[in-house]
């Protein structure tokens, strides 16, 4: 139960009161089926569905009716198994000695496990609430299973780098991590729609009009916030990263937000959070190492104009196999059956509502942390490139009187769990993958000896690959 509440919270569902009589039971045993090589070959042979924003919003605005919720579950079920099968195949296509690495093979096993929880539903449609609940539990399990796997993957490829070229690693990880973003998004969208749906909120009792109103008037459509304010996300990330600094090093750099802090965009809050946390960690660390924590990190928010152009693929995202755009609108399932007093928006209205928000935002993060040497600048976008050294930073903040730090490297101190400031060397390349997912990007400008400017551009959600 707690587990699911935590998942719901991480999806912005704290913005509207959660189901009081919550139906998911965390203790329930998931139904699984044995995954054969034949299953994987068959599912991987299915063409990958070109997923669009429209797909994620086509079931209507929350709260979804029972039928719309089933449609969401069946749609999710239609596209996830082949995506998982593609991941399994591309892991198996790595040199054997790489797949045999315990960490890489752990990732492989995670995918096979998730596949085994989907197969029991694969050949049929979800038509009852019990099935929908069981399926949603499988989705929650999928999200959990792959939640903290970046450090595992990083360790695996660090250990295996003797056996595989840098280019092959980059190619694999770029494709794998971008696909992972999409797969998680699809599962998380169904989870979020489930939690805010009518069948799972007891609106039928008519005893909680306030909760109904909150869900209906929320700016969220599942995990998409159509009125996301980057300034709010930045403040919350500043707090998180500031805590790490304070706890570990006893200093806390500050952030000054200027420009147009009121700007809003339609985007996935979780994605912007990931990007800003990684960029702030980098700037905070550089600032501390340079002894410049009295100089605030200056963040400028500037709205970027709307664009009707289909969002072009950037160079490094060419591994994406999908290219759906908002213009490929297919008529989805509109929730006409709703008894709500407010008219339910049609599919095209939903799209228009998002369309108004396809304008983007540019965020510039400017620190006085000394910049990046030309030699390091060339390696910034390599997965695993890092100059982090726990002992060095400890020496800086204690004036050389530290005991030499803990001696732990970032991998064992949980760099991804949020307790470390750096160390995996995935912050920039993975942050860029998130930004590019909807046609944005990240650019780094270094003034060596002085500081660094990082430009993050986000296009309002327009395409999902
Ligand atoms: P990590 O932070 O784990 O080292 P990243 O991908 O986030 O991995 O960054 C890679 C490297 O780029 C860092 O180790 C650091 O050397 C350099 N770097 C990134 N951002 C900055 C910055 N704002 N100032 C100075 N160096 C930076
Ligand atoms: Mg970093």
Tab-separated table of C-alpha atoms and ligand atoms in Angstrom:
chain	number	residue	atom	x	y	z
A	1	UNK	CA	0.000	0.000	0.000
A	2	UNK	CA	2.685	2.472	1.026
A	3	UNK	CA	4.683	1.585	-2.029
A	4	UNK	CA	1.831	2.573	-4.318
A	5	UNK	CA	1.141	5.753	-2.425
A	6	UNK	CA	4.790	6.692	-2.855
A	7	UNK	CA	4.537	6.013	-6.559
A	8	UNK	CA	1.393	8.104	-6.775
A	9	UNK	CA	3.086	10.944	-4.975
A	10	UNK	CA	6.036	10.839	-7.301
A	11	UNK	CA	3.582	11.406	-10.113
A	12	UNK	CA	2.355	14.726	-8.945
A	13	UNK	CA	-0.805	13.106	-7.659
A	14	UNK	CA	-0.390	14.892	-4.366
A	15	UNK	CA	-1.840	17.804	-6.309
A	16	UNK	CA	-5.223	16.270	-5.959
A	17	UNK	CA	-6.334	14.246	-2.980
A	18	UNK	CA	-5.671	10.571	-3.582
A	19	UNK	CA	-8.219	7.837	-3.537
A	20	UNK	CA	-9.288	7.357	0.032
A	21	UNK	CA	-10.319	3.789	-0.388
A	22	UNK	CA	-7.365	2.767	-2.377
A	23	UNK	CA	-7.787	-0.590	-4.092
A	24	UNK	CA	-4.207	-1.682	-4.789
A	25	UNK	CA	-2.697	-4.124	-2.354
A	26	UNK	CA	1.097	-4.198	-2.272
A	27	UNK	CA	1.128	-7.654	-0.737
A	28	UNK	CA	-0.546	-9.202	-3.726
A	29	UNK	CA	1.452	-11.776	-5.603
A	30	UNK	CA	2.007	-10.762	-9.207
A	31	UNK	CA	0.913	-13.208	-11.823
A	32	UNK	CA	3.822	-14.187	-14.077
A	33	UNK	CA	4.387	-16.365	-17.126
A	34	UNK	CA	7.563	-18.004	-18.383
A	35	UNK	CA	9.238	-15.954	-21.093
A	36	UNK	CA	10.518	-18.043	-23.979
A	37	UNK	CA	12.941	-17.044	-26.738
A	38	UNK	CA	9.975	-17.486	-29.080
A	39	UNK	CA	7.960	-14.874	-27.139
A	40	UNK	CA	10.792	-12.393	-27.420
A	41	UNK	CA	11.355	-13.006	-31.127
A	42	UNK	CA	7.639	-12.755	-31.860
A	43	UNK	CA	7.110	-9.562	-29.850
A	44	UNK	CA	10.291	-7.900	-31.092
A	45	UNK	CA	9.151	-8.556	-34.650
A	46	UNK	CA	6.062	-6.425	-34.097
A	47	UNK	CA	6.600	-2.945	-35.512
A	48	UNK	CA	7.314	-0.419	-32.788
A	49	UNK	CA	4.344	1.826	-32.242
A	50	UNK	CA	5.054	5.487	-33.036
A	51	UNK	CA	3.917	6.899	-29.735
A	52	UNK	CA	2.712	10.470	-29.584
A	53	UNK	CA	1.603	12.877	-26.955
A	54	UNK	CA	-1.843	12.363	-28.371
A	55	UNK	CA	-1.546	8.705	-27.391
A	56	UNK	CA	-0.808	9.649	-23.808
A	57	UNK	CA	-3.713	12.089	-23.669
A	58	UNK	CA	-6.234	10.355	-25.893
A	59	UNK	CA	-8.057	8.612	-23.082
A	60	UNK	CA	-9.286	11.976	-21.950
A	61	UNK	CA	-8.725	14.258	-19.021
A	62	UNK	CA	-8.810	12.768	-15.521
A	63	UNK	CA	-10.857	11.508	-13.835
A	64	UNK	CA	-11.220	8.716	-16.398
A	65	UNK	CA	-14.359	6.594	-16.526
A	66	UNK	CA	-14.110	2.835	-16.182
A	67	UNK	CA	-14.185	2.293	-19.944
A	68	UNK	CA	-11.565	4.987	-20.620
A	69	UNK	CA	-9.362	3.426	-17.945
A	70	UNK	CA	-9.679	0.003	-19.628
A	71	UNK	CA	-8.763	1.635	-22.923
A	72	UNK	CA	-5.655	3.100	-21.329
A	73	UNK	CA	-4.701	-0.303	-19.893
A	74	UNK	CA	-5.256	-2.060	-23.229
A	75	UNK	CA	-3.328	0.575	-25.119
A	76	UNK	CA	-0.430	0.257	-22.651
A	77	UNK	CA	-0.587	-3.493	-23.027
A	78	UNK	CA	-0.479	-3.206	-26.783
A	79	UNK	CA	2.796	-1.296	-26.902
A	80	UNK	CA	4.855	-2.280	-23.866
A	81	UNK	CA	5.661	-5.963	-24.561
A	82	UNK	CA	7.310	-5.252	-27.920
A	83	UNK	CA	9.317	-2.418	-26.390
A	84	UNK	CA	10.579	-4.745	-23.657
A	85	UNK	CA	11.347	-7.428	-26.242
A	86	UNK	CA	13.482	-4.951	-28.205
A	87	UNK	CA	15.457	-4.083	-25.068
A	88	UNK	CA	16.032	-7.767	-24.294
A	89	UNK	CA	17.182	-8.396	-27.843
A	90	UNK	CA	19.612	-5.525	-27.884
A	91	UNK	CA	21.056	-6.563	-24.505
A	92	UNK	CA	21.520	-10.094	-25.847
A	93	UNK	CA	23.237	-8.685	-28.925
A	94	UNK	CA	26.073	-7.276	-26.807
A	95	UNK	CA	29.328	-9.273	-26.761
A	96	UNK	CA	28.816	-12.302	-24.533
A	97	UNK	CA	31.442	-11.229	-22.019
A	98	UNK	CA	29.561	-7.959	-21.544
A	99	UNK	CA	26.139	-9.585	-21.011
A	100	UNK	CA	27.791	-12.033	-18.639
A	101	UNK	CA	28.826	-9.184	-16.350
A	102	UNK	CA	26.656	-9.576	-13.239
A	103	UNK	CA	25.418	-5.981	-13.376
A	104	UNK	CA	24.561	-6.015	-17.067
A	105	UNK	CA	22.901	-9.382	-16.635
A	106	UNK	CA	20.906	-7.986	-13.708
A	107	UNK	CA	19.486	-5.376	-16.106
A	108	UNK	CA	18.685	-8.114	-18.624
A	109	UNK	CA	16.941	-10.154	-15.924
A	110	UNK	CA	14.892	-7.115	-14.896
A	111	UNK	CA	13.535	-6.857	-18.420
A	112	UNK	CA	12.749	-10.559	-18.585
A	113	UNK	CA	10.985	-10.271	-15.222
A	114	UNK	CA	8.874	-7.346	-16.436
A	115	UNK	CA	8.057	-9.258	-19.583
A	116	UNK	CA	6.924	-12.233	-17.476
A	117	UNK	CA	4.450	-9.995	-15.631
A	118	UNK	CA	2.959	-8.691	-18.888
A	119	UNK	CA	2.653	-11.973	-20.758
A	120	UNK	CA	-0.344	-13.228	-18.736
A	121	UNK	CA	-2.309	-10.333	-20.270
A	122	UNK	CA	-0.690	-10.311	-23.678
A	123	UNK	CA	-3.238	-12.280	-25.663
A	124	UNK	CA	-6.393	-10.723	-24.297
A	125	UNK	CA	-8.082	-7.495	-23.385
A	126	UNK	CA	-8.597	-6.065	-19.947
A	127	UNK	CA	-12.313	-5.937	-19.364
A	128	UNK	CA	-12.907	-5.993	-15.638
A	129	UNK	CA	-11.798	-3.809	-12.757
A	130	UNK	CA	-10.056	-6.760	-11.094
A	131	UNK	CA	-7.968	-7.280	-14.204
A	132	UNK	CA	-7.239	-3.573	-14.447
A	133	UNK	CA	-6.081	-3.499	-10.815
A	134	UNK	CA	-3.856	-6.547	-11.316
A	135	UNK	CA	-2.450	-4.999	-14.487
A	136	UNK	CA	-1.787	-1.718	-12.698
A	137	UNK	CA	0.105	-3.657	-10.057
A	138	UNK	CA	2.256	-5.078	-12.834
A	139	UNK	CA	2.844	-1.500	-14.045
A	140	UNK	CA	3.811	-0.393	-10.529
A	141	UNK	CA	6.165	-3.365	-10.359
A	142	UNK	CA	7.696	-2.440	-13.716
A	143	UNK	CA	8.310	1.139	-12.611
A	144	UNK	CA	9.849	-0.047	-9.316
A	145	UNK	CA	11.972	-2.778	-10.882
A	146	UNK	CA	13.702	-0.360	-13.230
A	147	UNK	CA	13.763	2.615	-10.862
A	148	UNK	CA	17.302	2.630	-9.526
A	149	UNK	CA	19.086	0.821	-12.299
A	150	UNK	CA	21.306	3.602	-13.651
A	151	UNK	CA	24.052	2.902	-11.097
A	152	UNK	CA	23.832	-0.832	-11.868
A	153	UNK	CA	24.138	-0.176	-15.586
A	154	UNK	CA	26.981	2.286	-14.977
A	155	UNK	CA	28.901	-0.217	-12.906
A	156	UNK	CA	28.354	-2.966	-15.457
A	157	UNK	CA	29.687	-0.923	-18.347
A	158	UNK	CA	32.575	0.390	-16.266
A	159	UNK	CA	33.637	-3.186	-15.561
A	160	UNK	CA	33.055	-4.314	-19.136
A	161	UNK	CA	34.787	-1.425	-20.900
A	162	UNK	CA	37.869	-3.565	-21.610
A	163	UNK	CA	35.798	-5.749	-23.899
A	164	UNK	CA	33.786	-3.262	-25.881
A	165	UNK	CA	34.689	-0.034	-27.656
A	166	UNK	CA	33.694	3.368	-26.342
A	167	UNK	CA	31.621	3.953	-29.459
A	168	UNK	CA	29.713	0.711	-29.009
A	169	UNK	CA	29.027	1.569	-25.361
A	170	UNK	CA	27.771	5.037	-26.295
A	171	UNK	CA	25.592	3.659	-29.062
A	172	UNK	CA	24.083	0.992	-26.831
A	173	UNK	CA	23.530	3.245	-23.826
A	174	UNK	CA	22.094	6.089	-25.875
A	175	UNK	CA	19.501	3.809	-27.424
A	176	UNK	CA	18.867	1.868	-24.234
A	177	UNK	CA	18.461	4.857	-21.949
A	178	UNK	CA	16.263	6.762	-24.401
A	179	UNK	CA	14.037	3.709	-24.818
A	180	UNK	CA	13.944	3.368	-21.032
A	181	UNK	CA	12.624	6.922	-20.729
A	182	UNK	CA	9.741	6.104	-23.095
A	183	UNK	CA	8.902	2.750	-21.544
A	184	UNK	CA	8.748	4.197	-18.064
A	185	UNK	CA	6.647	7.078	-19.315
A	186	UNK	CA	4.047	4.741	-20.818
A	187	UNK	CA	3.785	2.682	-17.619
A	188	UNK	CA	3.750	5.755	-15.397
A	189	UNK	CA	1.038	7.370	-17.478
A	190	UNK	CA	-1.294	4.438	-16.909
A	191	UNK	CA	-0.469	4.401	-13.200
A	192	UNK	CA	-1.230	8.099	-12.889
A	193	UNK	CA	-4.492	7.778	-14.833
A	194	UNK	CA	-5.466	4.826	-12.649
A	195	UNK	CA	-4.885	6.710	-9.403
A	196	UNK	CA	-6.980	9.665	-10.503
A	197	UNK	CA	-9.724	7.640	-12.221
A	198	UNK	CA	-13.389	7.459	-11.257
A	199	UNK	CA	-13.553	3.747	-10.404
A	200	UNK	CA	-10.706	4.127	-7.940
A	201	UNK	CA	-11.878	7.272	-6.249
A	202	UNK	CA	-15.439	6.472	-5.178
A	203	UNK	CA	-16.939	9.575	-6.704
A	204	UNK	CA	-20.079	7.526	-7.165
A	205	UNK	CA	-20.850	8.060	-3.497
A	206	UNK	CA	-21.188	11.715	-4.321
A	207	UNK	CA	-19.493	12.278	-0.995
A	208	UNK	CA	-16.396	14.004	-2.199
A	209	UNK	CA	-17.239	16.698	-4.720
A	210	UNK	CA	-14.182	18.659	-3.633
A	211	UNK	CA	-11.832	15.839	-4.558
A	212	UNK	CA	-13.610	15.378	-7.867
A	213	UNK	CA	-13.291	19.067	-8.607
A	214	UNK	CA	-9.593	18.993	-7.753
A	215	UNK	CA	-8.855	16.126	-10.095
A	216	UNK	CA	-10.940	17.603	-12.876
A	217	UNK	CA	-9.426	21.061	-12.618
A	218	UNK	CA	-5.884	19.859	-12.169
A	219	UNK	CA	-3.388	20.926	-14.810
A	220	UNK	CA	-2.214	17.301	-14.944
A	221	UNK	CA	-3.121	14.789	-17.623
A	222	UNK	CA	-1.533	11.754	-16.023
A	223	UNK	CA	2.141	12.577	-15.620
A	224	UNK	CA	2.032	15.557	-17.973
A	225	UNK	CA	1.621	18.922	-16.305
A	226	UNK	CA	0.114	21.312	-18.828
A	227	UNK	CA	1.064	24.278	-16.637
A	228	UNK	CA	4.487	23.336	-15.334
A	229	UNK	CA	6.454	26.205	-13.833
A	230	UNK	CA	10.196	25.571	-14.214
A	231	UNK	CA	10.953	28.079	-11.431
A	232	UNK	CA	9.103	25.859	-8.926
A	233	UNK	CA	11.004	22.771	-10.046
A	234	UNK	CA	14.304	24.677	-9.787
A	235	UNK	CA	13.534	25.766	-6.214
A	236	UNK	CA	12.731	22.238	-5.153
A	237	UNK	CA	15.886	20.845	-6.804
A	238	UNK	CA	17.938	23.621	-5.195
A	239	UNK	CA	16.639	22.428	-1.848
A	240	UNK	CA	17.462	18.753	-2.527
A	241	UNK	CA	20.963	19.442	-3.820
A	242	UNK	CA	21.564	22.044	-1.117
A	243	UNK	CA	20.786	19.401	1.527
A	244	UNK	CA	23.365	17.032	0.058
A	245	UNK	CA	25.982	19.781	0.094
A	246	UNK	CA	25.169	20.837	3.611
A	247	UNK	CA	25.197	17.286	4.952
A	248	UNK	CA	28.359	16.171	3.207
A	249	UNK	CA	30.433	19.321	3.021
A	250	UNK	CA	28.875	21.791	5.440
A	251	UNK	CA	28.394	24.437	2.751
A	252	UNK	CA	25.361	25.351	0.682
A	253	UNK	CA	25.647	27.431	-2.475
A	254	UNK	CA	22.591	29.533	-3.321
A	255	UNK	CA	20.529	30.043	-6.464
A	256	UNK	CA	19.202	33.319	-7.820
A	257	UNK	CA	16.395	33.061	-10.372
A	258	UNK	CA	16.000	35.930	-12.821
A	259	UNK	CA	14.313	36.510	-16.184
A	260	UNK	CA	10.691	35.362	-16.457
A	261	UNK	CA	10.154	33.046	-13.474
A	262	UNK	CA	6.409	32.928	-14.154
A	263	UNK	CA	6.863	31.042	-17.441
A	264	UNK	CA	4.887	27.793	-17.706
A	265	UNK	CA	5.142	24.954	-20.216
A	266	UNK	CA	3.444	21.609	-20.811
A	267	UNK	CA	5.992	19.029	-19.790
A	268	UNK	CA	6.738	16.042	-17.607
A	269	UNK	CA	7.768	17.363	-14.175
A	270	UNK	CA	9.825	14.229	-13.419
A	271	UNK	CA	11.951	14.854	-16.491
A	272	UNK	CA	12.670	18.488	-15.695
A	273	UNK	CA	13.441	17.473	-12.107
A	274	UNK	CA	16.006	14.961	-13.290
A	275	UNK	CA	17.674	17.485	-15.582
A	276	UNK	CA	17.772	20.327	-13.053
A	277	UNK	CA	18.992	18.113	-10.225
A	278	UNK	CA	21.923	16.892	-12.315
A	279	UNK	CA	22.826	20.373	-13.564
A	280	UNK	CA	22.592	21.899	-10.103
A	281	UNK	CA	24.752	19.115	-8.669
A	282	UNK	CA	27.400	19.969	-11.258
A	283	UNK	CA	27.234	23.698	-10.589
A	284	UNK	CA	27.129	23.303	-6.807
A	285	UNK	CA	30.104	20.948	-6.874
A	286	UNK	CA	32.170	23.259	-9.137
A	287	UNK	CA	31.228	26.232	-6.963
A	288	UNK	CA	32.313	24.439	-3.779
A	289	UNK	CA	35.533	23.175	-5.332
A	290	UNK	CA	36.351	26.704	-6.491
A	291	UNK	CA	35.567	28.067	-3.030
A	292	UNK	CA	33.002	30.418	-4.603
A	293	UNK	CA	29.913	29.514	-2.576
A	294	UNK	CA	29.322	33.161	-1.738
A	295	UNK	CA	28.569	33.831	-5.418
A	296	UNK	CA	25.005	32.737	-6.157
A	297	UNK	CA	24.380	30.472	-9.130
A	298	UNK	CA	22.407	32.615	-11.519
A	299	UNK	CA	19.508	30.951	-13.330
A	300	UNK	CA	17.717	32.838	-16.077
A	301	UNK	CA	14.333	31.622	-17.321
A	302	UNK	CA	13.252	32.852	-20.736
A	303	UNK	CA	10.128	31.760	-22.610
A	304	UNK	CA	10.892	30.372	-26.072
A	305	UNK	CA	8.430	30.989	-28.889
A	306	UNK	CA	5.855	28.409	-29.914
A	307	UNK	CA	6.669	26.347	-32.925
A	308	UNK	CA	4.290	24.654	-35.320
A	309	UNK	CA	7.128	22.831	-36.998
A	310	UNK	CA	7.209	19.113	-36.421
A	311	UNK	CA	9.959	18.841	-33.873
A	312	UNK	CA	13.099	17.776	-35.652
A	313	UNK	CA	15.315	15.031	-34.417
A	314	UNK	CA	18.667	16.195	-33.204
A	315	UNK	CA	21.876	14.476	-34.114
A	316	UNK	CA	22.290	12.430	-31.000
A	317	UNK	CA	18.687	11.267	-30.831
A	318	UNK	CA	18.736	9.565	-34.183
A	319	UNK	CA	18.606	6.226	-32.422
A	320	UNK	CA	14.964	6.962	-31.647
A	321	UNK	CA	12.883	4.748	-33.817
A	322	UNK	CA	9.690	6.723	-33.556
A	323	UNK	CA	8.711	9.922	-35.166
A	324	UNK	CA	5.145	10.711	-34.329
A	325	UNK	CA	4.050	14.293	-34.147
A	326	UNK	CA	0.969	15.993	-32.809
A	327	UNK	CA	-0.286	16.350	-36.347
A	328	UNK	CA	-0.705	12.572	-36.660
A	329	UNK	CA	-3.884	12.772	-34.700
A	330	UNK	CA	-5.845	9.589	-34.506
A	331	UNK	CA	-9.262	9.709	-32.969
A	332	UNK	CA	-9.088	8.143	-29.599
A	333	UNK	CA	-11.634	7.203	-27.035
A	334	UNK	CA	-13.496	10.138	-25.724
A	335	UNK	CA	-15.106	9.919	-22.384
A	336	UNK	CA	-18.664	10.788	-23.417
A	337	UNK	CA	-20.104	8.645	-20.710
A	338	UNK	CA	-19.021	10.907	-17.927
A	339	UNK	CA	-21.738	12.122	-15.638
A	340	UNK	CA	-19.659	15.093	-14.561
A	341	UNK	CA	-21.249	18.508	-14.490
A	342	UNK	CA	-18.339	20.011	-16.362
A	343	UNK	CA	-18.268	18.977	-20.033
A	344	UNK	CA	-15.532	16.466	-20.669
A	345	UNK	CA	-12.995	17.628	-23.184
A	346	UNK	CA	-12.856	15.861	-26.496
A	347	UNK	CA	-9.632	14.443	-27.856
A	348	UNK	CA	-9.106	17.404	-30.145
A	349	UNK	CA	-9.760	19.809	-27.304
A	350	UNK	CA	-7.174	18.013	-25.240
A	351	UNK	CA	-4.704	18.369	-28.030
A	352	UNK	CA	-5.515	22.009	-28.474
A	353	UNK	CA	-5.096	22.542	-24.758
A	354	UNK	CA	-1.631	21.121	-25.028
A	355	UNK	CA	-1.008	22.804	-28.364
A	356	UNK	CA	-1.385	26.170	-26.727
A	357	UNK	CA	1.455	25.109	-24.527
A	358	UNK	CA	3.855	23.799	-27.136
A	359	UNK	CA	5.880	26.963	-26.680
A	360	UNK	CA	9.046	26.201	-24.831
A	361	UNK	CA	11.450	27.628	-22.348
A	362	UNK	CA	15.177	28.230	-22.178
A	363	UNK	CA	16.915	28.007	-18.835
A	364	UNK	CA	20.473	29.250	-18.416
A	365	UNK	CA	22.456	28.079	-15.394
A	366	UNK	CA	25.496	30.251	-14.802
A	367	UNK	CA	28.045	29.329	-12.162
A	368	UNK	CA	31.386	30.766	-11.081
A	369	UNK	CA	32.884	27.337	-10.491
A	370	UNK	CA	35.991	27.757	-12.675
A	371	UNK	CA	34.718	26.237	-15.924
A	372	UNK	CA	35.819	23.096	-17.738
A	373	UNK	CA	39.269	22.508	-19.212
A	374	UNK	CA	39.377	22.124	-23.018
A	375	UNK	CA	40.591	18.554	-22.585
A	376	UNK	CA	37.619	17.616	-20.392
A	377	UNK	CA	35.193	19.640	-22.473
A	378	UNK	CA	35.661	17.168	-25.343
A	379	UNK	CA	34.524	14.268	-23.138
A	380	UNK	CA	31.494	15.840	-21.449
A	381	UNK	CA	28.917	13.754	-23.310
A	382	UNK	CA	30.555	10.373	-22.826
A	383	UNK	CA	28.608	8.099	-20.494
A	384	UNK	CA	30.872	7.509	-17.520
A	385	UNK	CA	33.137	10.549	-17.921
A	386	UNK	CA	33.732	12.162	-14.543
A	387	UNK	CA	36.396	14.174	-12.741
A	388	UNK	CA	34.739	13.610	-9.377
A	389	UNK	CA	36.946	12.645	-6.486
A	390	UNK	CA	35.365	12.511	-3.055
A	391	UNK	CA	38.723	12.979	-1.276
A	392	UNK	CA	39.601	16.081	-3.263
A	393	UNK	CA	36.345	17.841	-2.565
A	394	UNK	CA	36.608	16.877	1.119
A	395	UNK	CA	40.087	18.393	1.192
A	396	UNK	CA	38.767	21.598	-0.372
A	397	UNK	CA	36.009	22.130	2.154
A	398	UNK	CA	38.079	21.144	5.178
A	399	UNK	CA	41.162	23.014	4.049
A	400	UNK	CA	43.189	19.822	3.729
A	401	UNK	CA	42.447	18.674	7.271
A	402	UNK	CA	40.014	15.939	6.420
A	403	UNK	CA	40.787	12.342	7.181
A	404	UNK	CA	40.958	11.751	3.477
A	405	UNK	CA	37.245	11.206	3.014
A	406	UNK	CA	35.477	7.943	3.266
A	407	UNK	CA	37.454	6.403	0.460
A	408	UNK	CA	34.225	5.193	-1.076
A	409	UNK	CA	33.727	5.803	-4.713
A	410	UNK	CA	30.513	7.303	-5.949
A	411	UNK	CA	29.171	3.960	-7.085
A	412	UNK	CA	29.147	2.485	-3.626
A	413	UNK	CA	28.048	5.706	-1.967
A	414	UNK	CA	24.933	5.761	-4.088
A	415	UNK	CA	25.502	8.628	-6.501
A	416	UNK	CA	22.151	8.042	-8.122
A	417	UNK	CA	20.235	7.640	-4.917
A	418	UNK	CA	20.779	11.344	-4.498
A	419	UNK	CA	23.177	11.184	-1.572
A	420	UNK	CA	26.240	12.041	-3.618
A	421	UNK	CA	27.004	15.144	-5.627
A	422	UNK	CA	28.599	13.357	-8.581
A	423	UNK	CA	30.571	10.391	-9.725
A	424	UNK	CA	28.793	8.266	-12.303
A	425	UNK	CA	29.456	10.565	-15.216
A	426	UNK	CA	25.876	10.092	-16.477
A	427	UNK	CA	24.429	13.454	-15.434
A	428	UNK	CA	25.089	15.391	-18.635
A	429	UNK	CA	24.499	12.703	-21.284
A	430	UNK	CA	21.366	11.357	-19.599
A	431	UNK	CA	20.117	14.870	-18.848
A	432	UNK	CA	20.494	15.651	-22.533
A	433	UNK	CA	18.585	12.489	-23.448
A	434	UNK	CA	15.668	13.682	-21.288
A	435	UNK	CA	15.772	17.194	-22.784
A	436	UNK	CA	15.936	15.869	-26.352
A	437	UNK	CA	13.076	13.488	-25.761
A	438	UNK	CA	10.579	16.176	-26.629
A	439	UNK	CA	12.787	18.067	-29.039
A	440	UNK	CA	14.741	20.206	-26.568
A	441	UNK	CA	18.438	20.087	-25.787
A	442	UNK	CA	21.335	20.966	-23.504
A	443	UNK	CA	24.390	23.007	-24.477
A	444	UNK	CA	27.407	23.709	-22.277
A	445	UNK	CA	29.572	26.803	-22.631
A	446	UNK	CA	32.690	26.972	-20.506
A	447	UNK	CA	34.782	30.010	-19.676
A	448	UNK	CA	37.841	28.152	-18.439
A	449	UNK	CA	39.180	29.702	-15.257
A	450	UNK	CA	35.925	31.524	-14.580
A	451	UNK	CA	32.760	29.469	-14.777
A	452	UNK	CA	30.209	27.562	-16.831
A	453	UNK	CA	26.949	28.408	-18.598
A	454	UNK	CA	24.545	25.567	-19.306
A	455	UNK	CA	21.578	26.194	-21.601
A	456	UNK	CA	18.598	23.882	-21.291
A	457	UNK	CA	15.908	24.248	-23.902
A	458	UNK	CA	12.604	22.479	-23.478
A	459	UNK	CA	9.975	22.486	-26.155
A	460	UNK	CA	6.534	22.130	-24.703
A	461	UNK	CA	5.529	18.511	-25.005
A	462	UNK	CA	4.765	17.801	-28.606
A	463	UNK	CA	6.068	14.382	-29.421
A	464	UNK	CA	6.850	11.246	-27.567
A	465	UNK	CA	9.185	8.612	-28.850
B	1	LIG	P1	29.490	13.635	-12.900
B	1	LIG	O1	28.859	14.870	-12.325
B	1	LIG	O2	29.005	12.375	-12.268
B	1	LIG	O3	30.980	13.732	-12.942
B	1	LIG	P2	28.380	14.663	-15.341
B	1	LIG	O4	28.029	14.051	-16.643
B	1	LIG	O5	27.310	15.393	-14.620
B	1	LIG	O6	28.994	13.531	-14.420
B	1	LIG	O7	29.586	15.684	-15.577
B	1	LIG	C1	30.782	15.226	-16.170
B	1	LIG	C2	31.945	16.146	-15.831
B	1	LIG	O8	31.772	17.414	-16.456
B	1	LIG	C3	32.105	16.469	-14.373
B	1	LIG	O9	32.814	15.450	-13.670
B	1	LIG	C4	32.892	17.776	-14.433
B	1	LIG	O10	34.271	17.509	-14.627
B	1	LIG	C5	32.377	18.438	-15.688
B	1	LIG	N1	31.352	19.467	-15.394
B	1	LIG	C6	30.015	19.358	-15.607
B	1	LIG	N2	29.365	20.488	-15.243
B	1	LIG	C7	30.310	21.344	-14.780
B	1	LIG	C8	30.284	22.686	-14.248
B	1	LIG	N3	29.132	23.372	-14.097
B	1	LIG	N4	31.485	23.253	-13.885
B	1	LIG	C9	32.633	22.566	-14.032
B	1	LIG	N5	32.721	21.294	-14.513
B	1	LIG	C10	31.588	20.689	-14.879
B	2	LIG	MG1	26.979	15.466	-12.567
